[in-house]
Amino acid sequence: MSREVVAILDFGSQYGQLIARRVREQNVFSRICRADISAQELSKMPLKGLILSGGPASVYDKNAIKCDEKIFELDVPILGICYGMQLACQILGAKIVPAERREYGRTNLSILDKSDLFASLPESITAWASHGDQIEDLGGDFVKLASTETCPFAAVRHKKKKFFGVQFHPEVSHTPKGSQILENFLYDICGCAGDWKMSDFAGETVEAVRKQVGSDTVICGLSGGVDSSVVASLVHKSIGDQLVCIFVDNGLLRKNEREHVVSTFRNHFHMDLRVVDWSEQFLAGLKGVIEPQQKRKIIGAEFIKAFESEAAKIPNAKFLAQGTLYPDVIESGSKDGNPAANIKLHHNVGGLPEELGFDLVEPLRDLFKDEVRTVGEYLGLPEDIVWRHPFPGPGLAVRIVGDVTPQRLEILRAADEILIDEIKSAGLYRKISQALAVLLPISTVGVMGDERSYENVVAIRAVETVDFMTADFSRIPYEVLGIISNRIINEVRGVNRVVYDTSSKPPATIEWE
Ligand code: XMP
């Protein structure tokens, strides 16, 4: 790889991925590495700079994660953030102690030196801090660049080495001038050229896939979600008809979903798209099953069978294209400290086992989700695919609490369609990260006309989140909720009550099952 890279050594910070994304937003490619990666390993990269992240430990903890001290001999600038600053300063001769007054949240940073890291900034800025330790004695080798009321050395520069440290977090949005600080570091201090652009990425990746695949056939499981759609489009751009896409209709899809995928990819993009209707098998397998993990197991196993049966009809297929993203492959922490590998977010239903024997084509391995969307836009995918909310592999089966039957699927499909329709009409679809309807396994009493009814309850869930690991419920205006509720109760036979889920994650999850 020839592209310039800024490596982020992750000491277990909750903001590690955020730092990486902020750097990429400045058109500089960033890679998250384990904190204890060796300087030798780093020197093999076309490295322009290093960022040492924050972390939960204190530098004087027995088990505190350390870095290879030889990184300070690499000829690249280093920015230490919070713990990363303290660790580097300790290695370079400063003394760190527990602060008398800890600093959490908003703080006022007085800037004393604007010659490099803080160039073009005002004398005083708002910054976000989160630390219990701080530097007590700088030693003789540092210059103080900024301070806060309780933290005298809130930012420093080393006199001889190209090291900068900030005690606050420039990567979070609560430090409004943070991106200017990162820009100063990346461009003025590291001398980056800014060669990370999604249009270039798409072009290079199309070329790389062509080279990897040669004249062989590639299979791609296409769900119609953002990731698999972008993978299919990229690979199709590379190799055209050598790509065969397989769409499995599991009978658990949303209304018109299959037709939509067919019309987009077969009719519009002219891809070789094979549709496997396996819905009977899925529904037969799920009959009477109410335990969510059991549902997932059954669906996962059926998916593999459906996929294999179709793949067997494609002779000479050597490769499988998959939408693996960067957060799935990041290794952070250290060998002995934190868990080495980032545990994959989800149950991975809809995944395929390695035993299928294909070589993998994973063109999105280096991308964050927002970058995948940018590539999707660049490739000309329609907006409703690029900005689609995630939809779980097990589909509506995990949104019908209890037994999954064709009748209950019909009810949920109709409710889901109204929900999404109204959220879009209200202009809220992009603000909400994921919206869903859930069919509950209880009936409640109502009156319809003069009759007493005893019918189903639909729960509406809408969340806002960045990474789907934590989420808050979306504050949908009451008026919009009213329209959704009214339409569902009036238009969907079998529902007489709609409720809104106001739980955050944690402790609740996004899905109900
Ligand atoms: P939870 O419910 O765990 O969901 O808060 C987090 C995100 O993961 C999606 N999800 C799944 N995706 N297979 C998937 O492919 C699954 O079994 C599954 N369960 C949940 C969920 O929709 C949300 O985006």
Coordinates of C-alpha atoms and ligand atoms in Angstrom, one line a residue:
M1 CA 0.0 0.0 0.0
S2 CA 1.5 3.3 -1.0
R3 CA -1.1 5.7 0.5
E4 CA 0.2 7.8 3.5
V5 CA -1.1 6.6 6.8
V6 CA -1.5 7.9 10.3
A7 CA -1.5 5.1 12.8
I8 CA -3.6 5.3 16.0
L9 CA -2.3 3.3 18.9
D10 CA -5.4 2.3 20.8
F11 CA -4.9 2.1 24.6
G12 CA -8.5 1.0 25.1
S13 CA -10.1 4.4 24.6
Q14 CA -13.8 4.6 24.1
Y15 CA -12.9 7.2 21.3
G16 CA -10.4 5.1 19.3
Q17 CA -12.6 4.7 16.3
L18 CA -13.7 8.3 16.6
I19 CA -10.1 9.5 16.3
A20 CA -9.7 7.3 13.2
R21 CA -12.8 8.7 11.6
R22 CA -11.8 12.3 12.4
V23 CA -8.5 11.8 10.8
R24 CA -10.1 10.3 7.7
E25 CA -12.5 13.2 7.5
Q26 CA -9.4 15.3 6.9
N27 CA -8.6 13.0 3.9
V28 CA -5.8 11.2 5.6
F29 CA -6.0 7.4 5.8
S30 CA -5.8 6.2 9.4
R31 CA -5.3 2.7 10.8
I32 CA -6.1 1.6 14.4
C33 CA -3.3 -0.5 15.8
R34 CA -2.7 -2.4 19.0
A35 CA -1.1 -0.1 21.6
D36 CA 1.9 -2.4 21.9
I37 CA 2.7 -2.7 18.1
S38 CA 6.4 -2.6 17.6
A39 CA 8.2 0.4 16.1
Q40 CA 9.6 -2.0 13.6
E41 CA 6.1 -3.1 12.5
L42 CA 5.1 0.6 12.2
S43 CA 8.1 1.4 10.2
K44 CA 6.9 -0.9 7.4
M45 CA 3.9 1.4 6.8
P46 CA 4.1 4.6 4.7
L47 CA 3.7 6.4 8.1
K48 CA 3.2 10.1 8.3
G49 CA 2.3 10.4 12.0
L50 CA 1.2 8.6 15.1
I51 CA -1.6 9.3 17.5
L52 CA -1.6 7.7 21.0
S53 CA -5.2 7.4 22.1
G54 CA -6.7 7.8 25.6
G55 CA -7.4 4.8 27.7
P56 CA -9.0 3.9 31.0
A57 CA -5.8 3.1 32.9
S58 CA -3.5 5.2 34.9
V59 CA 0.2 5.2 33.8
Y60 CA 1.2 4.0 37.2
D61 CA -1.2 1.0 37.3
K62 CA 0.6 -2.3 37.4
N63 CA -1.3 -3.5 34.4
A64 CA -1.3 -0.2 32.4
I65 CA -0.8 -0.8 28.7
K66 CA 2.5 0.5 27.5
C67 CA 3.8 1.1 24.1
D68 CA 7.1 0.3 22.4
E69 CA 9.4 3.1 23.5
K70 CA 11.3 2.9 20.2
I71 CA 8.3 4.6 18.6
F72 CA 9.9 7.9 19.8
E73 CA 12.8 7.1 17.5
L74 CA 10.7 6.8 14.4
D75 CA 11.1 9.9 12.4
V76 CA 7.4 10.9 12.5
P77 CA 5.4 13.4 14.7
I78 CA 3.4 11.9 17.5
L79 CA 0.3 13.3 19.2
G80 CA -0.6 11.9 22.6
I81 CA -4.2 12.3 23.7
C82 CA -5.1 12.1 27.4
Y83 CA -3.6 8.7 28.6
G84 CA -1.5 8.7 25.4
M85 CA -0.1 12.1 26.4
Q86 CA 0.6 11.0 30.0
L87 CA 2.3 7.8 28.9
A88 CA 4.5 9.5 26.4
C89 CA 5.4 12.3 28.8
Q90 CA 6.3 9.8 31.4
I91 CA 8.5 7.9 29.0
L92 CA 10.1 11.2 28.0
G93 CA 10.9 12.3 31.6
A94 CA 7.8 14.1 33.0
K95 CA 6.1 13.2 36.3
I96 CA 2.5 12.1 36.3
V97 CA 0.3 12.2 39.5
P98 CA -3.3 11.9 40.5
A99 CA -4.8 15.3 40.0
E100 CA -6.1 17.1 43.1
R101 CA -9.2 18.2 41.1
R102 CA -10.1 15.7 38.4
E103 CA -11.4 17.2 35.2
Y104 CA -14.4 15.6 33.5
G105 CA -16.5 17.3 30.8
R106 CA -16.4 20.8 29.5
T107 CA -13.4 22.9 30.4
N108 CA -11.9 26.2 29.2
L109 CA -8.5 25.9 27.6
S110 CA -6.2 28.9 27.6
I111 CA -3.8 28.7 24.7
L112 CA -0.3 30.1 25.4
D113 CA 1.6 29.1 22.2
K114 CA 0.0 29.3 18.8
S115 CA 3.0 28.4 16.7
D116 CA 2.0 24.9 15.5
L117 CA -0.6 22.7 17.1
F118 CA -2.8 25.6 18.0
A119 CA -2.2 27.8 14.9
S120 CA -5.2 29.9 13.8
L121 CA -7.0 29.3 17.1
P122 CA -8.3 31.9 19.5
E123 CA -6.6 32.5 22.9
S124 CA -9.3 30.5 24.6
I125 CA -11.4 27.5 23.5
T126 CA -13.9 25.1 24.9
A127 CA -12.4 21.6 25.3
W128 CA -13.7 18.3 26.6
A129 CA -11.7 16.5 29.2
S130 CA -11.9 13.2 31.0
H131 CA -9.0 12.5 33.3
G132 CA -8.0 11.8 36.9
D133 CA -4.2 12.0 36.4
Q134 CA -2.2 14.9 35.1
I135 CA 1.4 16.0 34.6
E136 CA 2.9 17.5 37.8
D137 CA 6.4 18.2 36.7
L138 CA 7.2 18.6 33.0
G139 CA 11.0 18.1 33.5
G140 CA 13.3 20.1 31.3
D141 CA 12.5 18.9 27.9
F142 CA 9.0 20.2 27.3
V143 CA 7.3 23.4 26.4
K144 CA 3.9 24.2 27.8
L145 CA 1.3 25.1 25.1
A146 CA -2.0 25.4 27.0
S147 CA -3.5 25.2 30.4
T148 CA -6.9 25.0 32.1
E149 CA -8.0 26.2 35.5
T150 CA -7.1 22.9 37.2
C151 CA -4.6 21.4 34.8
P152 CA -1.4 23.5 34.3
F153 CA 0.0 21.4 31.5
A154 CA -3.1 20.8 29.3
A155 CA -1.0 20.7 26.2
V156 CA 2.7 20.3 25.6
R157 CA 5.4 20.0 23.0
H158 CA 8.7 18.2 23.4
K159 CA 11.7 20.4 22.7
K160 CA 13.7 17.9 20.6
K161 CA 11.4 15.2 19.5
K162 CA 8.4 15.8 17.4
F163 CA 6.0 15.0 20.2
F164 CA 2.8 16.9 21.1
G165 CA 0.5 16.0 23.9
V166 CA -3.0 17.2 24.8
Q167 CA -4.8 16.3 28.0
F168 CA -8.2 17.0 26.5
H169 CA -10.0 15.2 23.6
P170 CA -9.8 17.1 20.3
E171 CA -11.7 14.2 18.6
V172 CA -15.0 14.7 20.3
S173 CA -17.6 17.2 19.0
H174 CA -17.7 18.8 22.5
T175 CA -14.3 20.3 21.6
P176 CA -15.6 22.5 18.8
K177 CA -12.2 23.5 17.5
G178 CA -10.9 20.0 17.7
S179 CA -10.9 19.4 14.0
Q180 CA -8.7 22.5 13.5
I181 CA -6.2 21.1 16.0
L182 CA -6.2 17.7 14.2
E183 CA -5.8 19.5 10.9
N184 CA -2.8 21.4 12.2
F185 CA -1.3 18.2 13.4
L186 CA -1.9 16.3 10.2
Y187 CA -1.0 18.9 7.6
D188 CA 1.4 21.4 9.2
I189 CA 3.2 19.1 11.6
C190 CA 3.1 15.7 9.8
G191 CA 3.1 17.2 6.3
C192 CA 0.3 14.9 5.0
A193 CA -0.9 15.4 1.5
G194 CA -4.5 14.4 2.1
D195 CA -4.7 11.5 -0.4
W196 CA -7.6 9.6 1.1
K197 CA -10.6 10.3 -1.1
M198 CA -13.5 8.0 -1.6
S199 CA -13.5 8.6 -5.4
D200 CA -9.9 7.5 -5.6
F201 CA -10.6 4.6 -3.2
A202 CA -13.4 3.4 -5.5
G203 CA -11.2 3.5 -8.6
E204 CA -8.3 1.8 -6.9
T205 CA -10.5 -0.9 -5.4
V206 CA -12.1 -1.6 -8.7
E207 CA -8.6 -2.2 -10.1
A208 CA -7.5 -4.3 -7.2
V209 CA -10.5 -6.6 -7.4
R210 CA -9.9 -7.1 -11.1
K211 CA -6.3 -8.0 -10.4
Q212 CA -7.3 -10.4 -7.5
V213 CA -10.0 -12.2 -9.4
G214 CA -8.6 -12.5 -12.9
S215 CA -11.0 -14.3 -15.1
D216 CA -12.6 -16.3 -12.3
T217 CA -16.2 -16.1 -11.2
V218 CA -17.2 -14.3 -8.0
I219 CA -20.4 -15.0 -6.0
C220 CA -21.9 -12.3 -3.7
G221 CA -24.7 -12.7 -1.2
L222 CA -26.8 -9.6 -1.8
S223 CA -29.3 -8.6 0.9
G224 CA -30.1 -5.2 -0.4
G225 CA -28.5 -3.5 2.6
V226 CA -25.9 -0.8 2.2
D227 CA -22.8 -3.0 2.7
S228 CA -23.7 -5.9 0.4
S229 CA -25.1 -3.4 -2.2
V230 CA -21.9 -1.4 -2.3
V231 CA -19.8 -4.6 -2.5
A232 CA -21.8 -5.9 -5.4
S233 CA -21.6 -2.6 -7.2
L234 CA -17.9 -2.3 -6.8
V235 CA -17.2 -5.8 -7.9
H236 CA -19.6 -5.5 -10.8
K237 CA -17.8 -2.4 -11.9
S238 CA -14.6 -4.4 -11.8
I239 CA -15.6 -7.6 -13.5
G240 CA -19.1 -7.2 -14.9
D241 CA -20.7 -10.5 -15.7
Q242 CA -18.1 -12.5 -13.9
L243 CA -20.1 -11.5 -10.8
V244 CA -23.1 -13.5 -9.8
C245 CA -25.3 -12.2 -7.0
I246 CA -27.5 -14.4 -4.8
F247 CA -30.5 -13.0 -3.0
V248 CA -32.2 -15.3 -0.5
D249 CA -35.9 -14.7 0.0
N250 CA -36.3 -16.1 3.5
G251 CA -40.0 -15.1 3.8
L252 CA -39.0 -12.8 6.6
L253 CA -38.5 -9.7 4.5
R254 CA -40.2 -6.3 4.5
K255 CA -43.0 -5.5 2.1
N256 CA -41.8 -5.4 -1.6
E257 CA -38.2 -5.9 -0.5
R258 CA -37.5 -8.7 -3.0
E259 CA -39.1 -6.8 -5.9
H260 CA -37.1 -3.7 -4.9
V261 CA -33.8 -5.6 -4.9
V262 CA -34.6 -7.2 -8.2
S263 CA -35.6 -4.0 -9.9
T264 CA -32.5 -2.2 -8.6
F265 CA -29.8 -4.7 -9.3
R266 CA -31.2 -6.8 -12.2
N267 CA -33.2 -4.3 -14.1
H268 CA -31.3 -1.1 -13.4
F269 CA -27.6 -2.2 -12.9
H270 CA -28.0 -5.3 -15.1
M271 CA -26.3 -7.7 -12.7
D272 CA -26.7 -11.4 -12.9
L273 CA -28.9 -11.7 -9.9
R274 CA -30.3 -15.1 -8.8
V275 CA -33.2 -15.1 -6.4
V276 CA -33.7 -18.2 -4.2
D277 CA -37.1 -18.5 -2.8
W278 CA -36.5 -20.5 0.4
S279 CA -39.3 -18.9 2.4
E280 CA -41.2 -22.2 2.9
Q281 CA -38.2 -23.9 4.4
F282 CA -37.5 -20.9 6.7
L283 CA -41.1 -20.7 7.9
A284 CA -41.4 -24.5 8.4
G285 CA -38.2 -24.4 10.4
L286 CA -39.5 -21.6 12.6
K287 CA -42.9 -23.1 13.3
G288 CA -43.6 -23.1 17.0
V289 CA -40.2 -21.7 17.9
I290 CA -40.3 -18.7 20.3
E291 CA -36.8 -18.6 21.8
P292 CA -34.9 -15.8 20.0
Q293 CA -31.5 -17.4 19.8
Q294 CA -33.1 -20.6 18.6
K295 CA -34.8 -18.6 15.8
R296 CA -31.4 -17.2 14.9
K297 CA -29.8 -20.6 14.8
I298 CA -32.5 -22.0 12.5
I299 CA -32.4 -19.0 10.2
G300 CA -28.6 -19.1 10.0
A301 CA -28.6 -22.8 9.1
E302 CA -31.3 -22.4 6.5
F303 CA -29.6 -19.4 5.0
I304 CA -26.4 -21.5 4.4
K305 CA -28.5 -24.3 2.8
A306 CA -30.3 -21.9 0.5
F307 CA -27.1 -20.2 -0.4
E308 CA -25.2 -23.4 -1.0
S309 CA -28.0 -24.8 -3.2
E310 CA -27.8 -21.8 -5.5
A311 CA -24.0 -21.5 -5.4
A312 CA -23.8 -25.1 -6.5
K313 CA -25.4 -24.1 -9.8
I314 CA -22.6 -21.7 -10.6
P315 CA -19.7 -23.5 -12.1
N316 CA -16.1 -22.4 -11.5
A317 CA -17.0 -19.9 -8.8
K318 CA -13.8 -19.4 -6.9
F319 CA -14.4 -16.2 -4.9
L320 CA -17.0 -15.0 -2.5
A321 CA -17.4 -11.2 -2.1
Q322 CA -18.3 -10.0 1.4
G323 CA -19.1 -6.7 3.1
T324 CA -16.7 -7.0 5.9
L325 CA -16.1 -3.5 7.3
Y326 CA -13.2 -1.9 9.2
P327 CA -14.8 -2.1 12.7
D328 CA -15.1 -5.9 12.2
V329 CA -11.3 -6.3 11.7
I330 CA -9.8 -3.8 14.1
E331 CA -7.4 -5.1 16.7
S332 CA -7.0 -2.9 19.6
G333 CA -5.7 -3.0 23.2
S334 CA -2.6 -5.0 23.6
K335 CA -1.5 -8.6 23.6
D336 CA -1.7 -9.2 27.3
G337 CA -4.0 -6.4 28.4
N338 CA -7.3 -5.8 26.8
P339 CA -9.0 -8.4 24.7
A340 CA -7.0 -8.5 21.5
A341 CA -9.6 -8.5 18.9
N342 CA -12.7 -6.4 18.7
I343 CA -15.5 -8.8 19.3
K344 CA -17.8 -8.8 16.4
L345 CA -20.8 -6.8 17.1
H346 CA -23.4 -9.3 16.3
H347 CA -24.6 -12.8 16.1
N348 CA -23.6 -12.7 12.5
V349 CA -26.7 -14.4 11.1
G350 CA -26.6 -14.1 7.4
G351 CA -22.9 -14.9 7.5
L352 CA -21.3 -17.8 5.7
P353 CA -18.9 -20.4 7.1
E354 CA -15.4 -20.6 5.9
E355 CA -15.9 -24.2 5.0
L356 CA -17.6 -23.2 1.8
G357 CA -14.1 -23.1 0.4
F358 CA -14.2 -19.8 -1.4
D359 CA -11.4 -17.2 -1.5
L360 CA -12.7 -14.0 -0.1
V361 CA -13.0 -10.6 -1.8
E362 CA -13.5 -8.0 0.9
P363 CA -13.3 -4.6 -0.8
L364 CA -14.7 -2.7 2.2
R365 CA -12.3 -4.0 4.8
D366 CA -10.7 -0.7 5.4
L367 CA -13.9 1.4 5.5
F368 CA -16.1 2.8 8.2
K369 CA -19.8 2.7 7.6
D370 CA -20.0 6.4 6.6
E371 CA -17.3 5.9 4.1
V372 CA -19.2 2.9 2.6
R373 CA -22.1 5.3 2.1
T374 CA -19.9 7.8 0.4
V375 CA -18.6 5.1 -2.0
G376 CA -22.2 4.0 -2.6
E377 CA -23.2 7.5 -3.6
Y378 CA -20.1 7.8 -5.8
L379 CA -21.1 4.5 -7.5
G380 CA -24.5 5.9 -8.2
L381 CA -26.6 3.6 -5.9
P382 CA -30.0 5.0 -5.2
E383 CA -30.4 7.1 -2.1
D384 CA -32.9 4.7 -0.5
I385 CA -30.2 2.0 -0.6
V386 CA -27.2 4.2 0.5
W387 CA -29.1 5.6 3.5
R388 CA -31.0 2.5 4.4
H389 CA -31.4 1.7 8.1
P390 CA -29.8 -1.6 9.0
F391 CA -32.1 -4.6 8.9
P392 CA -31.1 -7.7 10.8
G393 CA -30.2 -11.0 9.0
P394 CA -33.0 -12.9 10.7
G395 CA -35.4 -10.2 9.5
L396 CA -38.9 -9.9 10.8
A397 CA -38.6 -13.1 12.7
V398 CA -36.9 -11.3 15.6
R399 CA -39.5 -8.5 15.5
I400 CA -42.4 -10.9 16.0
V401 CA -42.1 -11.7 19.7
G402 CA -43.2 -15.3 19.9
D403 CA -44.4 -17.6 17.2
V404 CA -43.6 -16.5 13.6
T405 CA -46.6 -17.3 11.4
P406 CA -47.6 -16.1 7.9
Q407 CA -50.5 -14.1 9.4
R408 CA -48.3 -12.4 11.9
L409 CA -45.7 -11.6 9.2
E410 CA -48.4 -9.9 7.2
I411 CA -49.5 -7.7 10.1
L412 CA -45.9 -6.7 10.9
R413 CA -45.1 -6.0 7.2
A414 CA -48.0 -3.7 6.9
A415 CA -47.2 -1.8 10.2
D416 CA -43.5 -1.5 9.2
E417 CA -44.4 0.0 5.9
I418 CA -46.6 2.7 7.4
L419 CA -43.9 3.4 10.0
I420 CA -41.1 3.9 7.5
D421 CA -43.4 5.8 5.1
E422 CA -44.4 8.3 7.8
I423 CA -40.9 8.7 9.1
K424 CA -39.8 9.6 5.6
S425 CA -42.7 12.0 5.1
A426 CA -41.8 13.8 8.3
G427 CA -38.2 14.1 7.0
L428 CA -36.8 12.1 9.9
Y429 CA -35.4 9.0 8.2
R430 CA -31.8 10.3 8.0
K431 CA -31.9 11.7 11.6
I432 CA -33.1 8.3 13.0
S433 CA -30.5 5.6 12.8
Q434 CA -32.9 2.7 12.9
A435 CA -36.7 2.5 13.1
L436 CA -38.7 -0.7 13.5
A437 CA -42.1 -2.1 14.4
V438 CA -42.4 -5.0 16.7
L439 CA -45.4 -7.3 17.0
L440 CA -46.1 -8.2 20.6
P441 CA -47.4 -11.6 21.8
I442 CA -50.3 -10.1 23.7
S443 CA -53.7 -8.9 22.8
T444 CA -55.4 -5.9 24.4
V445 CA -58.9 -4.7 24.7
G446 CA -60.2 -1.8 22.5
V447 CA -63.3 -0.5 21.0
M448 CA -63.8 -0.2 17.3
G449 CA -67.1 1.3 16.2
D450 CA -69.4 0.0 18.9
E451 CA -67.7 -3.3 19.1
R452 CA -65.2 -4.5 21.7
S453 CA -62.0 -5.6 20.1
Y454 CA -59.3 -7.9 21.5
E455 CA -56.3 -7.5 19.2
N456 CA -52.6 -7.2 18.8
V457 CA -50.2 -4.5 20.1
V458 CA -47.5 -3.1 17.9
A459 CA -44.5 -1.4 19.5
I460 CA -42.6 1.3 17.6
R461 CA -38.9 1.6 18.2
A462 CA -36.7 4.4 16.8
V463 CA -33.1 5.0 17.9
E464 CA -30.3 7.4 17.3
T465 CA -26.8 6.1 17.5
V466 CA -23.4 6.3 15.9
D467 CA -22.1 2.8 16.3
F468 CA -25.2 0.7 17.4
M469 CA -23.4 -0.3 20.6
T470 CA -25.1 2.4 22.6
A471 CA -28.3 4.2 21.5
D472 CA -30.9 6.6 22.7
F473 CA -34.5 6.5 21.7
S474 CA -35.4 9.1 19.1
R475 CA -37.5 12.1 20.2
I476 CA -40.0 11.7 17.4
P477 CA -42.6 14.6 17.7
Y478 CA -45.9 13.5 19.2
E479 CA -47.7 14.7 16.1
V480 CA -45.7 12.2 13.9
L481 CA -46.2 9.4 16.5
G482 CA -49.9 10.2 16.4
I483 CA -50.1 9.9 12.6
I484 CA -48.1 6.6 12.7
S485 CA -50.3 5.2 15.4
N486 CA -53.5 6.3 13.8
R487 CA -52.6 4.9 10.5
I488 CA -51.5 1.5 11.8
I489 CA -54.6 1.0 13.9
N490 CA -56.9 2.1 11.0
E491 CA -55.1 0.4 8.2
V492 CA -53.7 -2.8 9.6
R493 CA -56.2 -5.5 10.4
G494 CA -55.6 -7.1 13.7
V495 CA -54.0 -4.2 15.6
N496 CA -55.8 -2.0 18.0
R497 CA -53.0 -0.5 20.0
V498 CA -49.6 1.1 19.3
V499 CA -47.0 1.9 21.9
Y500 CA -43.6 3.8 21.7
D501 CA -40.5 2.3 23.1
T502 CA -38.6 4.9 25.2
S503 CA -35.7 2.7 26.4
S504 CA -32.1 3.5 25.7
K505 CA -29.4 0.9 24.9
P506 CA -28.0 -0.2 27.3
P507 CA -29.8 -1.6 29.2
A508 CA -32.3 -2.4 26.4
T509 CA -31.1 -3.6 23.0
I510 CA -32.3 -2.1 19.8
E511 CA -34.2 -5.2 18.6
W512 CA -36.7 -6.7 21.0
E513 CA -35.4 -10.2 20.5
Ligands
XMP1 P1 -29.2 -5.0 19.2 O1 -30.6 -5.5 19.2 O2 -28.3 -6.0 19.7 O3 -28.9 -4.6 17.7 O4 -29.1 -3.7 20.0 C1 -27.8 -3.9 17.3 C2 -27.8 -3.9 15.8 O5 -27.6 -5.2 15.3 C3 -28.8 -5.6 14.5 N1 -29.0 -7.0 14.8 C4 -28.7 -8.0 14.0 N2 -28.1 -8.0 12.8 N3 -28.2 -10.4 12.7 C5 -27.9 -9.2 12.2 O6 -27.4 -9.3 11.1 C6 -28.9 -10.4 13.9 O7 -29.2 -11.5 14.4 C7 -29.1 -9.2 14.6 N4 -29.7 -8.9 15.8 C8 -29.6 -7.5 15.9 C9 -29.9 -4.7 14.9 O8 -30.9 -4.5 13.9 C10 -29.1 -3.4 15.2 O9 -28.9 -2.7 14.0

